[in-house]
Short mmCIF file of N, CA, C and O in Angstrom, two decimals:
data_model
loop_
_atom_site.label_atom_id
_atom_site.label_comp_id
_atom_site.label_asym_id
_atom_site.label_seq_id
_atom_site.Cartn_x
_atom_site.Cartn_y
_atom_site.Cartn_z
N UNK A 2 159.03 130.36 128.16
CA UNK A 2 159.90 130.19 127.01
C UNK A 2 160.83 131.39 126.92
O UNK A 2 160.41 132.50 127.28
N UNK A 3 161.96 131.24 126.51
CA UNK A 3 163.25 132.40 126.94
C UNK A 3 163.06 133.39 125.73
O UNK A 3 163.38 132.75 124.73
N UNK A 4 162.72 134.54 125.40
CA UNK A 4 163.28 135.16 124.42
C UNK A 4 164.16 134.87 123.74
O UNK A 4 165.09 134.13 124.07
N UNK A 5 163.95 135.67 122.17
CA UNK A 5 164.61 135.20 121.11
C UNK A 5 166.26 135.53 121.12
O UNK A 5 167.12 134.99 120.42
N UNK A 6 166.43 136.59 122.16
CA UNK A 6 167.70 136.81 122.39
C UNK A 6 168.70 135.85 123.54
O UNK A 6 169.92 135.67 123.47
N UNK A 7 167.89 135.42 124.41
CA UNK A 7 168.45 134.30 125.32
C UNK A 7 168.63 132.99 124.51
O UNK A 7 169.63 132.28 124.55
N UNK A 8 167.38 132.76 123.67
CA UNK A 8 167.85 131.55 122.54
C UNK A 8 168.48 131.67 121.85
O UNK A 8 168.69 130.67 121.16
N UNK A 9 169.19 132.86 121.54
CA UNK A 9 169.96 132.76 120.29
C UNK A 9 171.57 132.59 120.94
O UNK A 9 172.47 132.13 120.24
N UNK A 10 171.83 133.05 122.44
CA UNK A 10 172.90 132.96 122.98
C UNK A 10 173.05 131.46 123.64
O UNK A 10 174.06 130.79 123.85
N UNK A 11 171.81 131.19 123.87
CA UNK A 11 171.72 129.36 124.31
C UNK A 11 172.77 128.66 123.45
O UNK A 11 173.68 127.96 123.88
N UNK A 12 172.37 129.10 121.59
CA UNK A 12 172.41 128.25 120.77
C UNK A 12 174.02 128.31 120.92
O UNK A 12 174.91 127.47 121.06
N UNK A 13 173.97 129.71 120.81
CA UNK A 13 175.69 130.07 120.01
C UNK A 13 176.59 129.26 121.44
O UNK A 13 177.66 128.82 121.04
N UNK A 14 176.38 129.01 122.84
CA UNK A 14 177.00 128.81 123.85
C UNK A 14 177.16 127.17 123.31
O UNK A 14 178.25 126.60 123.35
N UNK A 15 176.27 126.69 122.96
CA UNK A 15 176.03 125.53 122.52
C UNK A 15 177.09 125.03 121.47
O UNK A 15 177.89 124.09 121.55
N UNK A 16 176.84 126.02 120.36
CA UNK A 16 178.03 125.49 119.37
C UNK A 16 179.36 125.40 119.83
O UNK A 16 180.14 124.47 119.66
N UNK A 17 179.63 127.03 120.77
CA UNK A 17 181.03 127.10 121.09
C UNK A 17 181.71 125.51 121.94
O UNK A 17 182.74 124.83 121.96
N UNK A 18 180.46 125.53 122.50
CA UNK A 18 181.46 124.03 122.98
C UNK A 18 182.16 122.85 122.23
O UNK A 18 183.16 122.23 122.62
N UNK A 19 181.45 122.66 121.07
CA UNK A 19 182.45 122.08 120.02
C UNK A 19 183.62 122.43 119.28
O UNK A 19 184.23 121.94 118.33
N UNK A 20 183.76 123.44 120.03
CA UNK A 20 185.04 124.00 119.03
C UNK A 20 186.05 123.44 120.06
O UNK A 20 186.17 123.26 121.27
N UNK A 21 186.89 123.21 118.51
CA UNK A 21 188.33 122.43 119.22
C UNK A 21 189.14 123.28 120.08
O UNK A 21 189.63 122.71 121.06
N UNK A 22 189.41 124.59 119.92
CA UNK A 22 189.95 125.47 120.52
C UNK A 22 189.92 125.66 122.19
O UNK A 22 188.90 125.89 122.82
N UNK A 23 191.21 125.51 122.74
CA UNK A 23 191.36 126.12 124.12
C UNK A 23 190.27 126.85 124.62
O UNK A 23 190.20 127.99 124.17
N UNK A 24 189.27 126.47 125.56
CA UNK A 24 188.73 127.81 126.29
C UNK A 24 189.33 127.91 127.55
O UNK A 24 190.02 127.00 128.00
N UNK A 25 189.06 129.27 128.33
CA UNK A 25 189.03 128.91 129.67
C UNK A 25 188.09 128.10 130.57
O UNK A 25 186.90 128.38 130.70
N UNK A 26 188.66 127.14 131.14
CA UNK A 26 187.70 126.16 132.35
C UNK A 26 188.62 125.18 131.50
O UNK A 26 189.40 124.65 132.29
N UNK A 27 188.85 124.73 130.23
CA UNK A 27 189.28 123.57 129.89
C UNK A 27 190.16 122.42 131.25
O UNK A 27 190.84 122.94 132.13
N UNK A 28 190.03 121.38 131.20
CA UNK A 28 190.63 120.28 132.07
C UNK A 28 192.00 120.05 131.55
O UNK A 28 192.14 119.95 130.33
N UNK A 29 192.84 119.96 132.21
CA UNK A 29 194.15 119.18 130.64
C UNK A 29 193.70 117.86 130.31
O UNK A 29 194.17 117.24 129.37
N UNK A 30 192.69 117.37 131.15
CA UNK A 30 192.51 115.95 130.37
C UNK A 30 191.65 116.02 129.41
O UNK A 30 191.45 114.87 129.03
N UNK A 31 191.02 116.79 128.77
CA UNK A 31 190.09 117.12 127.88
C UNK A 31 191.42 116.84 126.31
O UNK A 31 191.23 116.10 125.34
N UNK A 32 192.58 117.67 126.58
CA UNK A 32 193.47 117.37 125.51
C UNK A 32 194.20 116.05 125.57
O UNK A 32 194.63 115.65 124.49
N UNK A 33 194.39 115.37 126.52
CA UNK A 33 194.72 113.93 126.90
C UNK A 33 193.92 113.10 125.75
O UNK A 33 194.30 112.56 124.71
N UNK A 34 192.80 113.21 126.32
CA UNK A 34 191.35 112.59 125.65
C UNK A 34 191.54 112.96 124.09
O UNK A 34 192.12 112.21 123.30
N UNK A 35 191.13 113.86 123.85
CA UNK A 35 191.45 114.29 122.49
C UNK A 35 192.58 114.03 121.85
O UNK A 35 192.18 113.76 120.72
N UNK A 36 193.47 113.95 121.85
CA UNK A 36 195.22 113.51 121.56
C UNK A 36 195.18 111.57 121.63
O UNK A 36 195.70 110.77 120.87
N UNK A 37 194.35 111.35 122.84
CA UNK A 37 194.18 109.55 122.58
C UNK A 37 193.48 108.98 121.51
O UNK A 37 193.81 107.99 120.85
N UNK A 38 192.10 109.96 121.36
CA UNK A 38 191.36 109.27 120.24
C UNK A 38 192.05 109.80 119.03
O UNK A 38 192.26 108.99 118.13
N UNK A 39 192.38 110.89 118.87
CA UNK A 39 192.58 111.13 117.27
C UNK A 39 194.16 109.65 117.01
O UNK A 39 194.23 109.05 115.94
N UNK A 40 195.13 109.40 118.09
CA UNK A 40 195.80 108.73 117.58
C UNK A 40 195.26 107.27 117.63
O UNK A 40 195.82 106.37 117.00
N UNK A 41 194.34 107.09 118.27
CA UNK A 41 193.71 105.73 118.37
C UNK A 41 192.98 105.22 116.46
O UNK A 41 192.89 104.15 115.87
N UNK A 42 192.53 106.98 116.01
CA UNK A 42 192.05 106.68 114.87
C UNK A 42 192.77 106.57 113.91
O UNK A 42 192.40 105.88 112.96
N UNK A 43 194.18 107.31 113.91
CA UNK A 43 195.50 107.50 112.65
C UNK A 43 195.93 106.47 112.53
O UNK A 43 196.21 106.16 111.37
N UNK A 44 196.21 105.32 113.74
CA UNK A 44 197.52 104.68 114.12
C UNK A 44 196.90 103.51 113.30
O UNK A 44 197.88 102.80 113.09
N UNK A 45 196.30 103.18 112.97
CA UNK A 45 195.33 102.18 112.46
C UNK A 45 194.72 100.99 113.73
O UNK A 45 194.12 99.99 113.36
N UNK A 46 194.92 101.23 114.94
CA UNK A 46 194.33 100.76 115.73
C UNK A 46 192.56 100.45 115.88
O UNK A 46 191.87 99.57 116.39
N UNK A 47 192.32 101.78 115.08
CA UNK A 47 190.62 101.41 115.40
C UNK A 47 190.18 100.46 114.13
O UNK A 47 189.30 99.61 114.05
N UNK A 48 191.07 100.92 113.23
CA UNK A 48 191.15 99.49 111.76
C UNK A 48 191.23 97.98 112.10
O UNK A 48 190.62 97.12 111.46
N UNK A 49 192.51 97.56 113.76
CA UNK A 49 192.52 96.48 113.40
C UNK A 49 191.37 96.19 114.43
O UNK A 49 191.21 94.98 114.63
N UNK A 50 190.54 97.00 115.12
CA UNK A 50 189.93 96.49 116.16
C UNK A 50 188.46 96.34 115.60
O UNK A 50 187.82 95.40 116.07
N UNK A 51 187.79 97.20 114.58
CA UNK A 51 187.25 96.97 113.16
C UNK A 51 187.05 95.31 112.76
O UNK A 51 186.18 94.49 113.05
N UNK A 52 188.15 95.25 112.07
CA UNK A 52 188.65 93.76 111.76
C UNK A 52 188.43 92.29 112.82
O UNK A 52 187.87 91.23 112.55
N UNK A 53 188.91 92.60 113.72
CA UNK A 53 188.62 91.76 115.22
C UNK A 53 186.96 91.88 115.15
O UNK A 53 186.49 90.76 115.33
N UNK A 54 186.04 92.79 114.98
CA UNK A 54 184.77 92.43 115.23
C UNK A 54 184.35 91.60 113.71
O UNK A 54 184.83 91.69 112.58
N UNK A 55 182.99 90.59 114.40
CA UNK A 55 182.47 89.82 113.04
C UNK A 55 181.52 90.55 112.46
O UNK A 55 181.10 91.56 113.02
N UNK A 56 181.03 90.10 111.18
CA UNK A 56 180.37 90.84 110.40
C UNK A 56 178.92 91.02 110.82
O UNK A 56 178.24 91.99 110.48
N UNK A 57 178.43 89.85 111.70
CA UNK A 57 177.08 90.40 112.27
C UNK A 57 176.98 91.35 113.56
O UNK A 57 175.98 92.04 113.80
N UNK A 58 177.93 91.32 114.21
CA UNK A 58 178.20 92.81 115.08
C UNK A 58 178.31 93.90 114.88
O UNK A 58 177.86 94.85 115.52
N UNK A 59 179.46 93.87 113.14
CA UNK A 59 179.28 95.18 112.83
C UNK A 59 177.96 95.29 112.01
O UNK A 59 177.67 96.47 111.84
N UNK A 60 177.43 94.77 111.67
CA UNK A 60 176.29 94.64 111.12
C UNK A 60 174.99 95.78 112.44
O UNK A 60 174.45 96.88 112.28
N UNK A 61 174.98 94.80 113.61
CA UNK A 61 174.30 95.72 114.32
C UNK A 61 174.67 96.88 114.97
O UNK A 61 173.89 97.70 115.45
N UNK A 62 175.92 96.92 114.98
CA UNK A 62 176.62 98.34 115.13
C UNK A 62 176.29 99.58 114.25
O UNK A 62 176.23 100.77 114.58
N UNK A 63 176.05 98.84 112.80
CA UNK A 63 175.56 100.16 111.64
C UNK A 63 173.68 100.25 112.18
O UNK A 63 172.87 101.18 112.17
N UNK A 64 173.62 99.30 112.46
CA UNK A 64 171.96 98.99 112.51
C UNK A 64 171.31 100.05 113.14
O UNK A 64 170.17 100.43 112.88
N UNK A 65 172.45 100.73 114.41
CA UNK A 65 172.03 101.46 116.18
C UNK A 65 172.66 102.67 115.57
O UNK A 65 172.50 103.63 116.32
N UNK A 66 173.40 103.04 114.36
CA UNK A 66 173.92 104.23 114.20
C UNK A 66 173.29 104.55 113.01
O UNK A 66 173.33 105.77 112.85
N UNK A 67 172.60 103.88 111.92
CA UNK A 67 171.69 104.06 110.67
C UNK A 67 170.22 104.23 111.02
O UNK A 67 169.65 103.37 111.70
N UNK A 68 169.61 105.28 110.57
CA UNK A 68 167.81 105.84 110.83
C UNK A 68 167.60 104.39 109.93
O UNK A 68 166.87 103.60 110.52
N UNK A 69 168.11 103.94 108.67
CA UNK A 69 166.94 102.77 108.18
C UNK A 69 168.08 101.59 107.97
O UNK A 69 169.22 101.70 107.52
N UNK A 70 167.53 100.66 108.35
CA UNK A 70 168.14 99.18 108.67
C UNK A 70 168.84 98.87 107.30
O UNK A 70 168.32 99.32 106.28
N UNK A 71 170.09 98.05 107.21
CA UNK A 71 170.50 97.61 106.22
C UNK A 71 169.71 96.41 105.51
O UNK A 71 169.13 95.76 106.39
N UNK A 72 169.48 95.90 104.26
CA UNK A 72 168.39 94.84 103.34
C UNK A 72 169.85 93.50 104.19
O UNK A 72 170.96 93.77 104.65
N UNK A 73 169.29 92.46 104.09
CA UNK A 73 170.23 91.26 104.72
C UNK A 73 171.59 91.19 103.37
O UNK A 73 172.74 90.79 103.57
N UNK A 74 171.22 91.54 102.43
CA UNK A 74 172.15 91.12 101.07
C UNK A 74 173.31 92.42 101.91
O UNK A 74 174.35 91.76 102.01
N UNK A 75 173.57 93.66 102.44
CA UNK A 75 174.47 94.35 102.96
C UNK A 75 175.14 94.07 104.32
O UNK A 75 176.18 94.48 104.84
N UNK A 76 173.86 92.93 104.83
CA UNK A 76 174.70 92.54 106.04
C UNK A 76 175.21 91.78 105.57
O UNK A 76 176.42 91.98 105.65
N UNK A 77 174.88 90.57 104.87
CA UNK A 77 175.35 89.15 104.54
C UNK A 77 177.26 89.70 103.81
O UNK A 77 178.17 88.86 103.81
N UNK A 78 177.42 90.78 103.41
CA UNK A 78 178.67 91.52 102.57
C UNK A 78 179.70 91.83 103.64
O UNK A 78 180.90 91.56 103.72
N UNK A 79 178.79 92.52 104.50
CA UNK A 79 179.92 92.41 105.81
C UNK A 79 180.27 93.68 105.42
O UNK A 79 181.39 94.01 105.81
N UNK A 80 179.51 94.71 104.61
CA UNK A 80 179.67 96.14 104.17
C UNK A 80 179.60 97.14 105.31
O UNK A 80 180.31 98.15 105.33
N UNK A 81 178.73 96.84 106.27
CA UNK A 81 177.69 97.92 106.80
C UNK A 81 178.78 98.92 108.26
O UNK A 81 178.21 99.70 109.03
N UNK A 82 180.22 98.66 108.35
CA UNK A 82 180.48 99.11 108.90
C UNK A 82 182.36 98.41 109.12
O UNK A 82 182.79 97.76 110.06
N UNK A 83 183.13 98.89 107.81
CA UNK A 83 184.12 98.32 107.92
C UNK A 83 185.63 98.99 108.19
O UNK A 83 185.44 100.15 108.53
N UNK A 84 186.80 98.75 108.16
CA UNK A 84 188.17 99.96 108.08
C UNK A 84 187.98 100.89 107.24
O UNK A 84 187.11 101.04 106.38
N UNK A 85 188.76 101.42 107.49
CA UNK A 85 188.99 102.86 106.52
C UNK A 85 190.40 103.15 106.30
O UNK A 85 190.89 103.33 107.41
N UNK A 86 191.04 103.25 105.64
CA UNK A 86 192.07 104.46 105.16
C UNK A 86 191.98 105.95 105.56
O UNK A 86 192.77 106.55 106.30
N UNK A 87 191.01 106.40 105.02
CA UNK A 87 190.23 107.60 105.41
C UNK A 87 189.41 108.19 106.45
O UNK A 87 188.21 108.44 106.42
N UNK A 88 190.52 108.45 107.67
CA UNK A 88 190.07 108.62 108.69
C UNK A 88 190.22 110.05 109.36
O UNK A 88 189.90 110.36 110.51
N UNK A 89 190.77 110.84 108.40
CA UNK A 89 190.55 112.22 108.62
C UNK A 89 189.38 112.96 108.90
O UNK A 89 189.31 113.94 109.63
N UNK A 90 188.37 112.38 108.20
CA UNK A 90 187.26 112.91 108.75
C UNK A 90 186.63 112.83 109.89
O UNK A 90 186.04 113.78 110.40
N UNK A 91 186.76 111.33 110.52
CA UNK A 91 186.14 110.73 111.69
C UNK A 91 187.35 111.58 112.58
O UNK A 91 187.03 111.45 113.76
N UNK A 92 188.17 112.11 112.52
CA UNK A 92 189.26 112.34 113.41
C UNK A 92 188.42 114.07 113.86
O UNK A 92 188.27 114.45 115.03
N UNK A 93 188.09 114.63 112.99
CA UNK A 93 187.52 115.29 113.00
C UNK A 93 186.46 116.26 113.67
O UNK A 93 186.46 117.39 114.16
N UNK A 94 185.50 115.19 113.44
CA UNK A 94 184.36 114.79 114.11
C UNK A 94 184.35 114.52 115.47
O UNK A 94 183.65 115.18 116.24
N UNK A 95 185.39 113.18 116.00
CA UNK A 95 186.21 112.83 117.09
C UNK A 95 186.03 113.79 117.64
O UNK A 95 184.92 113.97 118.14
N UNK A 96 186.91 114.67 117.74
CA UNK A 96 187.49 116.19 118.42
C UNK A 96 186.38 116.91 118.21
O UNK A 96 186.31 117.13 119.42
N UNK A 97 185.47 117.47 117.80
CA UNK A 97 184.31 117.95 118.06
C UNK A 97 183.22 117.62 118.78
O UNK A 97 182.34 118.42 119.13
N UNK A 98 183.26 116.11 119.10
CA UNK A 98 182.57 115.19 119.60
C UNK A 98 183.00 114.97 120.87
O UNK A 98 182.10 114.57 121.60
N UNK A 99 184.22 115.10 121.48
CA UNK A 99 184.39 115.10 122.57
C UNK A 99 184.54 116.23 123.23
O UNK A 99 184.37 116.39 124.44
N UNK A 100 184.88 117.03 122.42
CA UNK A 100 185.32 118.78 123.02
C UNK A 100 183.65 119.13 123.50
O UNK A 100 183.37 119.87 124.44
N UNK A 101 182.74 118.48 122.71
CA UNK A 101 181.24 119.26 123.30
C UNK A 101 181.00 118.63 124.33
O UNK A 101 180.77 119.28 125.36
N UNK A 102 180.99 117.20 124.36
CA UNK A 102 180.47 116.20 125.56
C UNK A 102 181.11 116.85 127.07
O UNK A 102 180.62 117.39 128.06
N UNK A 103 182.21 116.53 126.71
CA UNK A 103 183.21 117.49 128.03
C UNK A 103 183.01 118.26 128.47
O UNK A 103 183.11 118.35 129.69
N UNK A 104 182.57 119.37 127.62
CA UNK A 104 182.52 120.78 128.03
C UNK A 104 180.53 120.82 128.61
O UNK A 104 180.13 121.46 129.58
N UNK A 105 179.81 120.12 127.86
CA UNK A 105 178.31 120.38 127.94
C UNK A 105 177.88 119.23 129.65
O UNK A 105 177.32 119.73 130.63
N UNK A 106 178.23 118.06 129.59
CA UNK A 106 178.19 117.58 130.60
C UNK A 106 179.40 116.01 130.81
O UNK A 106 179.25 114.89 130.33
N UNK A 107 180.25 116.42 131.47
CA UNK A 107 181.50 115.78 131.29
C UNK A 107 181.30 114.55 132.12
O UNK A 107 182.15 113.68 132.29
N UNK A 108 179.80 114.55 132.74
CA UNK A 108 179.28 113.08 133.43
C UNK A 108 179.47 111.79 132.60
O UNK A 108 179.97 110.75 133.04
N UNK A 109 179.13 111.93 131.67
CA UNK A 109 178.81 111.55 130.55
C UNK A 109 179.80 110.25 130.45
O UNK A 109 179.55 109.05 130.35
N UNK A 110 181.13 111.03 130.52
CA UNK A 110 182.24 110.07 130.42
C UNK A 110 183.64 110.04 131.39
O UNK A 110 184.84 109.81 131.24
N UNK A 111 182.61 110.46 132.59
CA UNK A 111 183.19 110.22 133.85
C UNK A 111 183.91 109.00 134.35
O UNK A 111 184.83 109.05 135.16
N UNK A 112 183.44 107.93 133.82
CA UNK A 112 184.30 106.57 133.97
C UNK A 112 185.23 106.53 133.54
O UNK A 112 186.19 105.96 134.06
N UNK A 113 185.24 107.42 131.88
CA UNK A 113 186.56 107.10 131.37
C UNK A 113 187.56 108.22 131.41
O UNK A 113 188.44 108.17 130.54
N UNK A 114 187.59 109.23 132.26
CA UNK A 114 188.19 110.32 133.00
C UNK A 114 189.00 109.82 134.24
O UNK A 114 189.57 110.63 134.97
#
C-alpha cells in the first residue's frame, strides 16, 4: 500500500485531469471533442434527440443512471429523463467528463477519436 504521501499525489494527479485547462501532452482533439459536445448540448440538438427517444427508453436510460428505480406512476409521465433549457450545467460537467476520460485512459473512447 503506497504511503500517505504517494496517495495524496495519486489523488491530486487524479483531480488535475479534470480540469478543463490546457496541460501539456494535451491532443488537439481533446478540444475538438470538447468544443463538439458542449455545442451538441447549447444548440438544442441533444433536446431534439431527447424528444426522438420514447418514454420507455428514456425511462430505462434514468433507470442505468439512478441508484433507485423510478415507482411506474414516473415512468408512465415520461418524467424520468426529459429536455432541458438548462444546460449549462451538463455543459459543464461535459468538459470535465471528457477532459478526465482523455487524459486518464483515452482507450476508452478510442472509436470515437
Amino acid at each position: 500500500m503506497p504511503d500517505n504521501q504517494d496517495a495524496e499525489l495519486y489523488w491530486r494527479d487524479l483531480a488535475l485531469k479534470s480540469s478543463t485547462s490546457s496541460l501539456p501532452g494535451d491532443d488537439t482533439i481533446l478540444k475538438v471533442i470538447h468544443q463538439a459536445g458542449s455545442l451538441w448540448l447549447t444548440s438544442q440538438n441533444a433536446n431534439n434527440d431527447v424528444a426522438r427517444i420514447s418514454s420507455g427508453h428514456r425511462g430505462r436510460l434514468f433507470q442505468v443512471s439512478a441508484p433507485d428505480a423510478p415507482d411506474a406512476e414516473t415512468l408512465v409521465k415520461g418524467s424520468t429523463f426529459v429536455h432541458s433549457q438548462n444546460v449549462d450545467s451538463l455543459v459543464t460537467e461535459w468538459n470535465h467528463f471528457i477532459h478526465f476520460i482523455f487524459r486518464f485512459n483515452r482507450h476508452l473512447i478510442a472509436k470515437q477519436i
